[in-house]
Amino acid sequence: MSNSTAVAQEERQYQNGASGLKNQRTRRIILDILTHLFLAVMGIIWILPIVWVFLESFNADQGATQNTFFPTKYTVNNYVKLFTETDVMNFPRMFLNTFIIAVFVCLISLFFVLSVAFCMSRLRFHFRKTFMNIALILGMFPGIMAVVAIYFILKAMGLTSSSGTLIALIIVYSAGSGAGFYVMKGYMDTIPASLDEAAYLDGCTKWQVFWKIIVPICKPMIVYQAIVGFLAPWLDFVMAGVIARDQHGWTVALGLWNMLQKEYIYQWYTRFAAGAVCVSVPIAILFILMQRFYQEAMSGSVKG
């Protein structure tokens, strides 16, 4: 009798365990379905504006008021007119201005950030911690607070005219970039100091240690800083709007904003969408190229 009772209890426990596992599996499947549905909805919400702008750039009907959400007629004339009809707004010049500014700012800011981060991470001198604290505190204030002062400084230097706008914007975007060294410094702090010491024993100078040892190891952060340095002037509107006083010095952000003004919006609305697509192309190309170098650098650091 006791044996049969024990067997019955074991069977009940097995059935309870099997039902419990089945319930857990059912809950997991339901949770996975709900999660994927939520992510799908969020993905559609995120990508819908991008799809709309892309399709609107091929819209054959001009004007901001449309009867349908997506265009009904498509054409490539918006892109053609954007780059050929330059009497009212010279978009190719704006694009070239922005590209020149972004490239120079990317290179200059990258050098500044690497240099300051190397000094803060590998060197020891008086007021080092004080400087880092001051840079941290100043970084908490938005740059727009200094717009008026920056403008009058540039005006005193004679850089607010149409001929000096590009130089002024390059100086503004890159001058204070060295203060954003904290992320790069944090990465350099993870590099063993024994590499520096071995190089110094071999007769290397500080510049050789910086250029031949630290910089190659910092490739992932260099990629990150290059992207940040390029995007800052490429997408900025406030500083460019204050410094660029005429169309000869406009960037693409100012050009796109003026396309939506009431005197231009009917003729330039679909061209605005085309310009927005053109602006995103260099960003996408930069990210794709830099991502490859980032992955190679990370795989090399793991192997090492």
C-alpha positions as a printed Julia matrix, in Angstrom:
304×3 Matrix{Float64}:
  0.0    0.0     0.0
  2.83   2.36    0.87
  4.56   1.59   -2.43
  1.48   2.44   -4.45
  1.04   5.69   -2.49
  4.64   6.66   -3.13
  4.25   5.92   -6.83
  1.09   8.02   -6.98
  2.83  10.92   -5.24
  5.74  10.72   -7.65
  3.33  10.74  -10.58
  1.54  13.79   -9.19
  4.84  15.58   -8.62
  5.93  14.75  -12.16
  2.64  16.0   -13.56
  2.84  19.17  -11.46
  6.41  19.76  -12.61
  5.5   19.16  -16.24
  2.53  21.51  -16.0
  4.74  24.1   -14.29
  7.3   23.9   -17.06
  4.54  24.13  -19.62
  3.14  27.23  -17.9
  6.59  28.83  -17.77
  7.13  28.1   -21.44
  3.72  29.56  -22.3
  4.43  32.7   -20.28
  7.83  33.04  -21.94
  6.29  32.7   -25.42
  3.6   35.27  -24.61
  6.21  37.65  -23.17
  8.41  37.25  -26.26
  5.46  37.92  -28.56
  4.49  41.07  -26.65
  8.11  42.27  -26.61
  8.53  41.78  -30.35
  5.21  43.49  -31.04
  6.25  46.45  -28.91
  9.63  46.68  -30.64
  7.97  46.41  -34.06
  5.56  49.24  -33.24
  8.39  51.42  -31.9
 10.46  50.64  -34.99
  7.62  51.7   -37.28
  7.13  54.91  -35.29
 10.86  55.63  -35.5
 11.31  54.91  -39.2
  8.03  56.43  -40.46
  9.27  60.08  -40.48
 12.42  59.02  -42.32
 10.4   57.17  -44.96
  8.05  60.14  -45.29
 10.89  62.64  -45.84
 12.52  60.33  -48.39
  9.28  59.86  -50.34
  8.39  63.55  -50.04
 11.7   64.43  -51.7
 10.34  62.75  -54.87
  6.92  64.38  -54.64
  5.84  65.95  -57.93
  3.26  68.2   -56.22
  4.72  71.37  -54.71
  3.47  73.05  -51.57
  3.23  72.17  -47.91
 -0.48  71.26  -47.99
 -1.11  67.78  -49.37
 -4.3   65.74  -49.55
 -2.51  62.46  -48.83
  0.14  61.51  -46.31
  2.39  59.92  -48.93
  2.9   61.42  -52.42
  0.81  60.2   -55.32
  3.14  61.41  -58.09
  6.91  61.04  -58.06
  9.73  62.86  -59.81
 13.46  63.51  -59.45
 13.13  67.18  -60.44
 13.33  68.24  -56.79
 16.93  67.04  -56.61
 17.75  68.49  -60.01
 16.31  71.92  -59.16
 17.94  71.87  -55.73
 21.41  71.76  -57.28
 20.78  73.69  -60.48
 18.46  76.58  -59.56
 20.76  78.63  -57.33
 19.42  82.13  -57.9
 17.25  82.23  -54.77
 19.11  79.73  -52.59
 22.49  78.31  -53.49
 22.23  74.89  -51.86
 25.45  73.51  -53.43
 27.4   76.38  -51.89
 25.76  75.78  -48.51
 26.57  72.09  -48.75
 30.19  72.83  -49.66
 30.51  75.38  -46.83
 29.22  72.87  -44.3
 31.43  70.09  -45.61
 34.57  72.24  -45.45
 33.76  73.41  -41.92
 32.93  69.89  -40.73
 36.13  68.35  -42.13
 38.44  70.99  -40.63
 36.62  70.94  -37.29
 36.78  67.14  -37.21
 40.56  67.11  -37.71
 41.33  70.03  -35.38
 39.04  68.88  -32.57
 40.4   65.34  -32.83
 43.96  66.59  -32.36
 42.96  68.88  -29.48
 41.06  66.17  -27.64
 43.84  63.61  -28.06
 46.49  66.06  -26.9
 44.6   67.29  -23.83
 43.52  63.77  -22.88
 47.13  62.54  -23.14
 48.37  65.35  -20.9
 45.63  64.75  -18.32
 46.05  60.98  -18.34
 49.79  60.36  -18.66
 51.45  63.53  -17.33
 51.55  64.93  -13.8
 51.86  68.67  -13.16
 50.57  71.41  -10.86
 46.9   72.45  -11.17
 46.11  69.28  -13.13
 43.12  68.35  -10.99
 42.08  71.99  -10.79
 42.03  72.24  -14.56
 39.96  69.07  -14.88
 37.46  70.35  -12.32
 37.18  73.69  -14.1
 36.66  71.95  -17.45
 34.01  69.72  -15.89
 32.14  72.67  -14.4
 32.3   74.71  -17.6
 30.99  71.73  -19.54
 27.79  71.85  -17.52
 26.84  75.22  -19.03
 25.26  75.24  -22.51
 27.31  76.86  -25.24
 24.43  79.14  -26.21
 25.19  81.25  -23.12
 28.36  82.49  -24.8
 26.83  83.26  -28.2
 26.71  87.05  -27.73
 30.27  87.24  -26.4
 31.54  85.01  -29.2
 29.87  87.16  -31.83
 31.4   90.41  -30.56
 34.84  88.81  -30.27
 34.62  87.63  -33.87
 33.32  91.04  -34.93
 36.34  92.7   -33.31
 38.56  90.3   -35.24
 36.78  91.16  -38.5
 35.48  87.61  -39.07
 31.76  88.34  -39.25
 31.86  89.4   -42.9
 30.89  86.98  -45.67
 34.52  86.27  -46.53
 35.45  85.32  -42.96
 32.38  83.3   -42.01
 33.95  79.91  -42.71
 37.06  80.73  -40.69
 34.93  82.09  -37.86
 32.78  78.95  -37.71
 35.83  76.68  -37.79
 37.37  78.61  -34.89
 34.13  78.58  -32.87
 33.46  74.87  -33.3
 37.02  73.68  -32.72
 38.43  76.19  -30.19
 36.76  74.7   -27.13
 36.79  71.1   -28.26
 39.79  70.27  -26.08
 37.61  70.72  -23.0
 35.69  67.6   -23.98
 38.61  65.34  -23.15
 36.99  63.34  -20.35
 35.79  60.4   -22.43
 39.12  60.1   -24.23
 41.02  60.44  -20.95
 38.95  57.68  -19.38
 39.93  55.38  -22.23
 43.6   56.32  -21.99
 43.55  55.58  -18.26
 42.86  51.93  -19.11
 46.1   51.67  -21.13
 48.87  50.18  -18.92
 51.49  52.7   -17.86
 54.15  50.01  -18.36
 53.95  50.63  -22.12
 54.96  54.26  -21.61
 57.76  53.31  -19.22
 59.17  50.73  -21.64
 59.11  53.28  -24.45
 60.87  55.9   -22.32
 63.55  53.36  -21.42
 64.08  52.73  -25.13
 64.71  56.44  -25.63
 61.33  57.59  -26.92
 60.21  61.15  -26.38
 56.76  62.1   -25.08
 55.67  62.92  -28.62
 56.79  59.48  -29.85
 54.96  57.77  -26.99
 51.85  59.77  -27.81
 51.95  59.25  -31.57
 53.32  55.7   -31.86
 51.86  54.0   -28.78
 48.85  55.81  -27.35
 47.18  56.95  -30.59
 47.15  53.49  -32.27
 45.63  51.92  -29.15
 42.95  54.63  -29.0
 41.51  53.86  -32.43
 37.99  53.06  -31.13
 37.82  56.39  -29.31
 39.36  58.21  -32.26
 36.51  56.91  -34.41
 33.99  58.1   -31.83
 35.59  61.53  -31.56
 35.82  61.89  -35.34
 32.1   61.22  -35.7
 31.24  63.66  -32.91
 33.58  66.32  -34.32
 32.04  65.99  -37.77
 28.41  65.98  -36.66
 28.67  69.03  -34.38
 29.14  71.63  -37.15
 27.16  69.6   -39.68
 23.97  69.73  -37.61
 24.41  72.97  -35.67
 21.97  75.8   -36.25
 22.41  78.32  -33.42
 26.06  79.31  -33.88
 25.78  79.32  -37.66
 22.65  81.47  -37.47
 24.4   84.07  -35.3
 27.7   84.24  -37.19
 26.6   83.74  -40.82
 24.91  87.03  -41.68
 24.42  86.47  -45.43
 23.77  83.57  -47.74
 27.41  83.26  -48.85
 28.3   81.87  -45.44
 25.16  79.83  -44.77
 25.39  76.18  -43.78
 22.87  73.54  -44.77
 21.04  73.94  -41.46
 20.36  77.61  -42.2
 19.46  76.86  -45.79
 16.94  74.18  -44.86
 15.41  76.42  -42.21
 14.96  79.29  -44.66
 13.33  76.96  -47.18
 10.4   76.66  -44.77
  9.84  80.39  -44.43
  6.49  81.66  -45.71
  7.94  83.38  -48.78
  9.71  80.2   -49.94
  7.74  77.3   -48.51
  5.45  76.69  -51.5
  8.28  76.45  -54.02
 10.91  74.95  -51.74
  8.94  72.53  -49.55
  9.68  69.41  -51.58
 13.22  70.64  -52.18
 13.58  70.93  -48.42
 12.86  67.2   -48.18
 15.4   66.55  -50.94
 17.95  68.68  -49.1
 17.29  66.78  -45.88
 18.03  63.51  -47.67
 21.23  64.95  -49.16
 22.36  66.15  -45.73
 21.95  62.67  -44.28
 24.07  61.0   -46.98
 27.53  62.14  -45.71
 26.54  61.21  -42.16
 25.54  57.71  -43.26
 28.73  57.28  -45.3
 30.89  58.49  -42.4
 29.2   56.12  -39.97
 29.54  53.13  -42.3
 33.24  53.8   -42.93
 34.06  54.54  -39.32
 32.14  51.51  -38.07
 34.46  49.23  -40.03
 37.55  50.81  -38.46
 35.9   50.68  -35.04
 35.23  46.95  -35.36
 38.78  46.27  -36.57
 40.24  48.25  -33.67
 38.08  46.46  -31.12
 38.95  43.02  -32.52
 42.64  43.93  -32.46
 42.46  45.07  -28.84
 40.73  41.82  -27.84
 43.37  39.7   -29.58
 46.12  41.69  -27.91
